[in-house]
Amino acid sequence: MEFFEAIILGAVQGVAEWIPISSEGVTLLVATKLFEGSITIKEMITISLYLHLGTFLAALIYFKKDIWYLIKQLFQYKKANEKTKNLINFYIIATLVSGLLGLLILGGITELEGAIAFSQGAILITLGILLLLTGLLQIWHKHEGKRVSTDINITDGIITGVAQGLAVIPGFSRSGFTVSALLLRGIKDTDALKLSFILSLPIVLIGNIILDTSPFIFTLGSLMGLTLSFVFGLLTIHGLLKLSQKFQFGWFVIFFGVLVIGSVLI
């Protein structure tokens, strides 16, 4: 990546990773519209994985207390209380399901390119409509999810894992899919965001190890892109969690739905 391109793409990744639009899709859009570049699906995945390291570090630092607690409890699982076990089980199951599904999809990514181009718009618009309907129902009926993160169960892990696994397809939003799955499962809004954010950590780390970022040469530009991805990621996580607490989440979900549909129509 060129220096200026790395700066822009790093900032875009830092924001786009946590909102329900595809960070890979935005990366491609910015690269082609602003820099007149031509990026293949595989190149786009490689760039995205590299910049994901910045947002990975942002989430790791922001939720360090939660993560450290879960790690300690994992090593004394038998002594952990049921609520903590629920969380540990959720993250393990969701990560395994999404990892296996993601590998299957990546294994056939070349064969899937035609199908992806044909269907991704329809799938994203469907996701956007579901978000709009969910938000409207919350506003009209003043209904919010009643289940908190510690009420999570194995079924939630499987469903959310499938949602995250599908998001490996370029153009699909990981946060959009996982947050939507959790909301539809009745998880409280802020908890759904937090669960989704933390769930991204193992899959991003594993993805970078398996798919390897070695094609990248560490230059001042790439380092700056990584740094801005981290800074903007940290700010976006904090901002989204604060907004979800201060405003009726139905409007928040509607805004997400508009973003998803808008990302298809642009």
Short mmCIF file of C-alpha atoms in Angstrom, two decimals:
data_model
loop_
_atom_site.label_atom_id
_atom_site.label_comp_id
_atom_site.label_asym_id
_atom_site.label_seq_id
_atom_site.Cartn_x
_atom_site.Cartn_y
_atom_site.Cartn_z
CA MET A 1 0.00 0.00 0.00
CA GLU A 2 1.11 3.53 -0.74
CA PHE A 3 1.50 5.88 2.23
CA PHE A 4 -1.65 7.98 1.67
CA GLU A 5 -3.69 4.94 0.65
CA ALA A 6 -2.63 3.14 3.84
CA ILE A 7 -3.70 6.08 6.00
CA ILE A 8 -7.16 6.29 4.43
CA LEU A 9 -7.78 2.54 4.41
CA GLY A 10 -6.58 2.20 8.00
CA ALA A 11 -9.02 4.86 9.21
CA VAL A 12 -11.84 3.33 7.16
CA GLN A 13 -11.14 -0.14 8.56
CA GLY A 14 -11.11 1.18 12.13
CA VAL A 15 -14.66 2.48 11.74
CA ALA A 16 -16.17 -0.01 9.29
CA GLU A 17 -15.17 -3.11 11.28
CA TRP A 18 -17.67 -2.31 14.04
CA ILE A 19 -20.66 -1.06 12.05
CA PRO A 20 -22.89 -3.30 9.90
CA ILE A 21 -21.27 -2.61 6.57
CA SER A 22 -18.56 -4.77 5.06
CA SER A 23 -15.10 -3.45 5.90
CA GLU A 24 -13.78 -5.45 2.93
CA GLY A 25 -16.43 -3.88 0.71
CA VAL A 26 -15.56 -0.39 1.92
CA THR A 27 -11.86 -1.11 1.40
CA LEU A 28 -12.56 -2.12 -2.20
CA LEU A 29 -14.83 0.88 -2.76
CA VAL A 30 -12.29 3.37 -1.42
CA ALA A 31 -9.38 1.77 -3.28
CA THR A 32 -11.20 1.80 -6.61
CA LYS A 33 -12.97 5.17 -6.30
CA LEU A 34 -10.24 7.25 -4.65
CA PHE A 35 -7.09 5.52 -5.83
CA GLU A 36 -8.34 4.04 -9.10
CA GLY A 37 -6.94 0.72 -8.03
CA SER A 38 -7.98 -2.73 -9.14
CA ILE A 39 -8.18 -5.24 -6.29
CA THR A 40 -9.17 -8.87 -6.68
CA ILE A 41 -11.20 -10.67 -4.05
CA LYS A 42 -8.11 -12.48 -2.73
CA GLU A 43 -6.07 -9.25 -2.58
CA MET A 44 -8.93 -7.53 -0.80
CA ILE A 45 -9.03 -10.29 1.82
CA THR A 46 -5.26 -9.99 2.36
CA ILE A 47 -5.39 -6.20 2.84
CA SER A 48 -8.41 -6.50 5.10
CA LEU A 49 -6.76 -9.17 7.27
CA TYR A 50 -3.67 -7.00 7.70
CA LEU A 51 -5.70 -3.95 8.75
CA HIS A 52 -7.81 -6.18 10.99
CA LEU A 53 -4.78 -6.48 13.25
CA GLY A 54 -5.35 -2.85 14.23
CA THR A 55 -9.00 -3.36 15.14
CA PHE A 56 -8.05 -6.64 16.83
CA LEU A 57 -5.69 -4.75 19.15
CA ALA A 58 -8.35 -2.08 19.73
CA ALA A 59 -10.91 -4.64 20.94
CA LEU A 60 -8.28 -6.57 22.89
CA ILE A 61 -7.29 -3.46 24.85
CA TYR A 62 -10.82 -2.08 25.26
CA PHE A 63 -12.16 -5.35 26.70
CA LYS A 64 -8.94 -6.48 28.40
CA LYS A 65 -10.59 -6.94 31.82
CA ASP A 66 -13.40 -9.11 30.42
CA ILE A 67 -10.99 -11.15 28.33
CA TRP A 68 -8.49 -11.70 31.15
CA TYR A 69 -11.32 -12.80 33.45
CA LEU A 70 -12.60 -15.33 30.89
CA ILE A 71 -9.11 -16.71 30.30
CA LYS A 72 -8.55 -17.22 34.03
CA GLN A 73 -11.95 -18.86 34.42
CA LEU A 74 -11.29 -21.12 31.43
CA PHE A 75 -8.32 -22.66 33.24
CA GLN A 76 -10.48 -23.33 36.29
CA TYR A 77 -13.63 -24.16 34.35
CA LYS A 78 -14.99 -26.67 36.86
CA LYS A 79 -14.97 -24.05 39.61
CA ALA A 80 -16.54 -21.31 37.46
CA ASN A 81 -20.17 -20.34 38.08
CA GLU A 82 -22.86 -21.24 35.55
CA LYS A 83 -23.11 -17.73 34.07
CA THR A 84 -19.39 -17.63 33.39
CA LYS A 85 -19.54 -21.13 31.88
CA ASN A 86 -22.33 -19.93 29.58
CA LEU A 87 -20.09 -17.16 28.25
CA ILE A 88 -17.08 -19.43 27.82
CA ASN A 89 -19.17 -22.06 26.02
CA PHE A 90 -20.67 -19.41 23.74
CA TYR A 91 -17.31 -18.02 22.64
CA ILE A 92 -15.78 -21.46 22.09
CA ILE A 93 -18.73 -22.85 20.12
CA ALA A 94 -19.25 -19.69 18.04
CA THR A 95 -15.54 -19.54 17.22
CA LEU A 96 -15.36 -23.21 16.20
CA VAL A 97 -18.50 -23.01 14.05
CA SER A 98 -17.46 -19.76 12.35
CA GLY A 99 -13.90 -20.99 11.84
CA LEU A 100 -14.95 -24.25 10.19
CA LEU A 101 -17.58 -22.57 8.01
CA GLY A 102 -15.18 -19.78 7.09
CA LEU A 103 -12.50 -22.27 6.01
CA LEU A 104 -15.00 -24.14 3.84
CA ILE A 105 -16.05 -20.90 2.17
CA LEU A 106 -12.48 -19.67 1.67
CA GLY A 107 -11.53 -23.05 0.24
CA GLY A 108 -13.99 -22.54 -2.57
CA ILE A 109 -13.71 -18.77 -2.87
CA THR A 110 -12.70 -18.87 -6.55
CA GLU A 111 -15.64 -21.06 -7.51
CA LEU A 112 -17.95 -18.93 -5.38
CA GLU A 113 -17.02 -15.57 -6.93
CA GLY A 114 -19.79 -15.70 -9.53
CA ALA A 115 -22.43 -16.75 -7.00
CA ILE A 116 -21.23 -14.11 -4.54
CA ALA A 117 -21.49 -11.33 -7.11
CA PHE A 118 -24.99 -12.47 -7.98
CA SER A 119 -26.42 -12.97 -4.50
CA GLN A 120 -24.60 -10.71 -2.04
CA GLY A 121 -26.70 -7.65 -2.86
CA ALA A 122 -29.94 -9.53 -2.23
CA ILE A 123 -28.62 -11.02 1.02
CA LEU A 124 -27.40 -7.66 2.32
CA ILE A 125 -30.68 -5.94 1.44
CA THR A 126 -32.52 -8.74 3.26
CA LEU A 127 -30.28 -8.17 6.29
CA GLY A 128 -30.96 -4.44 6.09
CA ILE A 129 -34.72 -5.00 5.96
CA LEU A 130 -34.53 -7.36 8.96
CA LEU A 131 -32.65 -4.68 10.90
CA LEU A 132 -35.25 -2.05 9.95
CA LEU A 133 -38.11 -4.32 11.03
CA THR A 134 -36.34 -5.20 14.29
CA GLY A 135 -35.78 -1.52 15.05
CA LEU A 136 -39.39 -0.57 14.24
CA LEU A 137 -40.74 -3.36 16.44
CA GLN A 138 -38.57 -2.17 19.33
CA ILE A 139 -39.86 1.40 18.93
CA TRP A 140 -43.54 0.59 18.40
CA HIS A 141 -43.77 -1.98 21.16
CA LYS A 142 -41.07 -0.46 23.37
CA HIS A 143 -39.56 -3.91 23.33
CA GLU A 144 -35.93 -4.65 23.98
CA GLY A 145 -34.13 -7.91 24.36
CA LYS A 146 -34.46 -9.17 27.91
CA ARG A 147 -31.62 -11.69 27.85
CA VAL A 148 -28.20 -10.53 29.01
CA SER A 149 -24.80 -11.90 27.99
CA THR A 150 -24.69 -14.42 30.84
CA ASP A 151 -28.01 -15.92 29.63
CA ILE A 152 -26.31 -17.00 26.41
CA ASN A 153 -26.53 -20.68 25.47
CA ILE A 154 -25.21 -23.26 23.02
CA THR A 155 -27.90 -22.54 20.43
CA ASP A 156 -26.91 -18.87 20.49
CA GLY A 157 -23.30 -19.92 19.93
CA ILE A 158 -24.15 -22.07 16.90
CA ILE A 159 -26.38 -19.43 15.28
CA THR A 160 -23.93 -16.60 15.91
CA GLY A 161 -21.05 -18.79 14.72
CA VAL A 162 -22.83 -19.44 11.43
CA ALA A 163 -23.50 -15.71 11.07
CA GLN A 164 -19.84 -14.88 11.64
CA GLY A 165 -18.66 -17.68 9.35
CA LEU A 166 -20.76 -16.38 6.46
CA ALA A 167 -19.19 -12.96 6.91
CA VAL A 168 -15.89 -14.23 5.49
CA ILE A 169 -17.51 -13.72 2.07
CA PRO A 170 -16.39 -10.34 0.70
CA GLY A 171 -19.23 -7.83 0.91
CA PHE A 172 -20.82 -9.41 3.98
CA SER A 173 -20.62 -7.63 7.33
CA ARG A 174 -19.37 -9.61 10.33
CA SER A 175 -20.74 -7.16 12.88
CA GLY A 176 -24.01 -6.77 10.98
CA PHE A 177 -24.58 -10.51 10.82
CA THR A 178 -23.55 -11.31 14.40
CA VAL A 179 -25.33 -8.38 16.07
CA SER A 180 -28.49 -9.14 14.07
CA ALA A 181 -28.33 -12.82 15.09
CA LEU A 182 -27.96 -11.90 18.77
CA LEU A 183 -30.75 -9.31 18.67
CA LEU A 184 -33.09 -11.77 16.98
CA ARG A 185 -32.23 -14.23 19.75
CA GLY A 186 -33.49 -11.67 22.28
CA ILE A 187 -30.12 -10.52 23.63
CA LYS A 188 -30.09 -7.04 25.16
CA ASP A 189 -28.75 -4.39 22.77
CA THR A 190 -25.54 -3.33 24.52
CA ASP A 191 -24.75 -6.95 25.38
CA ALA A 192 -25.23 -7.95 21.73
CA LEU A 193 -22.67 -5.35 20.66
CA LYS A 194 -20.18 -6.38 23.33
CA LEU A 195 -20.54 -10.10 22.57
CA SER A 196 -20.05 -9.40 18.87
CA PHE A 197 -16.98 -7.25 19.45
CA ILE A 198 -15.23 -9.78 21.71
CA LEU A 199 -16.20 -12.67 19.43
CA SER A 200 -14.22 -11.05 16.62
CA LEU A 201 -10.91 -11.50 18.47
CA PRO A 202 -10.16 -15.24 18.11
CA ILE A 203 -11.38 -15.45 14.52
CA VAL A 204 -9.32 -12.43 13.41
CA LEU A 205 -6.22 -13.81 15.13
CA ILE A 206 -6.73 -17.29 13.66
CA GLY A 207 -7.49 -15.79 10.25
CA ASN A 208 -4.22 -13.88 10.19
CA ILE A 209 -2.26 -16.98 11.20
CA ILE A 210 -3.92 -19.28 8.65
CA LEU A 211 -4.09 -16.86 5.72
CA ASP A 212 -0.74 -15.26 6.60
CA THR A 213 0.03 -11.57 6.20
CA SER A 214 3.58 -12.25 4.93
CA PRO A 215 2.92 -10.73 1.46
CA PHE A 216 2.93 -7.38 3.24
CA ILE A 217 6.23 -5.55 3.65
CA PHE A 218 6.25 -3.43 6.78
CA THR A 219 6.77 0.13 5.56
CA LEU A 220 6.02 3.47 7.15
CA GLY A 221 2.76 3.54 5.20
CA SER A 222 1.59 0.09 6.27
CA LEU A 223 2.54 0.84 9.88
CA MET A 224 0.56 4.09 9.76
CA GLY A 225 -2.45 2.24 8.31
CA LEU A 226 -2.27 -0.30 11.12
CA THR A 227 -1.97 2.47 13.74
CA LEU A 228 -4.97 4.40 12.41
CA SER A 229 -6.99 1.19 12.21
CA PHE A 230 -6.25 0.72 15.92
CA VAL A 231 -7.03 4.32 16.96
CA PHE A 232 -10.26 4.63 14.97
CA GLY A 233 -11.28 1.13 16.06
CA LEU A 234 -10.88 2.07 19.71
CA LEU A 235 -12.89 5.28 19.27
CA THR A 236 -15.65 3.54 17.32
CA ILE A 237 -16.09 0.74 19.89
CA HIS A 238 -16.38 3.29 22.68
CA GLY A 239 -18.74 5.50 20.69
CA LEU A 240 -21.10 2.70 19.68
CA LEU A 241 -21.39 1.32 23.21
CA LYS A 242 -22.10 4.80 24.60
CA LEU A 243 -24.68 5.56 21.91
CA SER A 244 -26.48 2.27 22.54
CA GLN A 245 -26.88 3.27 26.20
CA LYS A 246 -28.05 6.86 25.63
CA PHE A 247 -30.50 6.42 22.76
CA GLN A 248 -33.43 4.10 22.22
CA PHE A 249 -31.79 1.15 20.54
CA GLY A 250 -34.60 0.79 18.02
CA TRP A 251 -33.39 3.94 16.26
CA PHE A 252 -29.85 2.65 16.48
CA VAL A 253 -30.86 -0.58 14.73
CA ILE A 254 -32.79 1.34 12.05
CA PHE A 255 -29.69 3.43 11.37
CA PHE A 256 -27.69 0.22 10.97
CA GLY A 257 -30.33 -1.11 8.56
CA VAL A 258 -30.12 2.04 6.44
CA LEU A 259 -26.32 1.73 6.35
CA VAL A 260 -26.52 -1.87 5.15
CA ILE A 261 -29.02 -1.10 2.39
CA GLY A 262 -27.12 2.05 1.44
CA SER A 263 -23.87 0.08 1.10
CA VAL A 264 -25.55 -2.05 -1.59
CA LEU A 265 -27.07 0.87 -3.50
CA ILE A 266 -23.93 3.04 -3.61
#
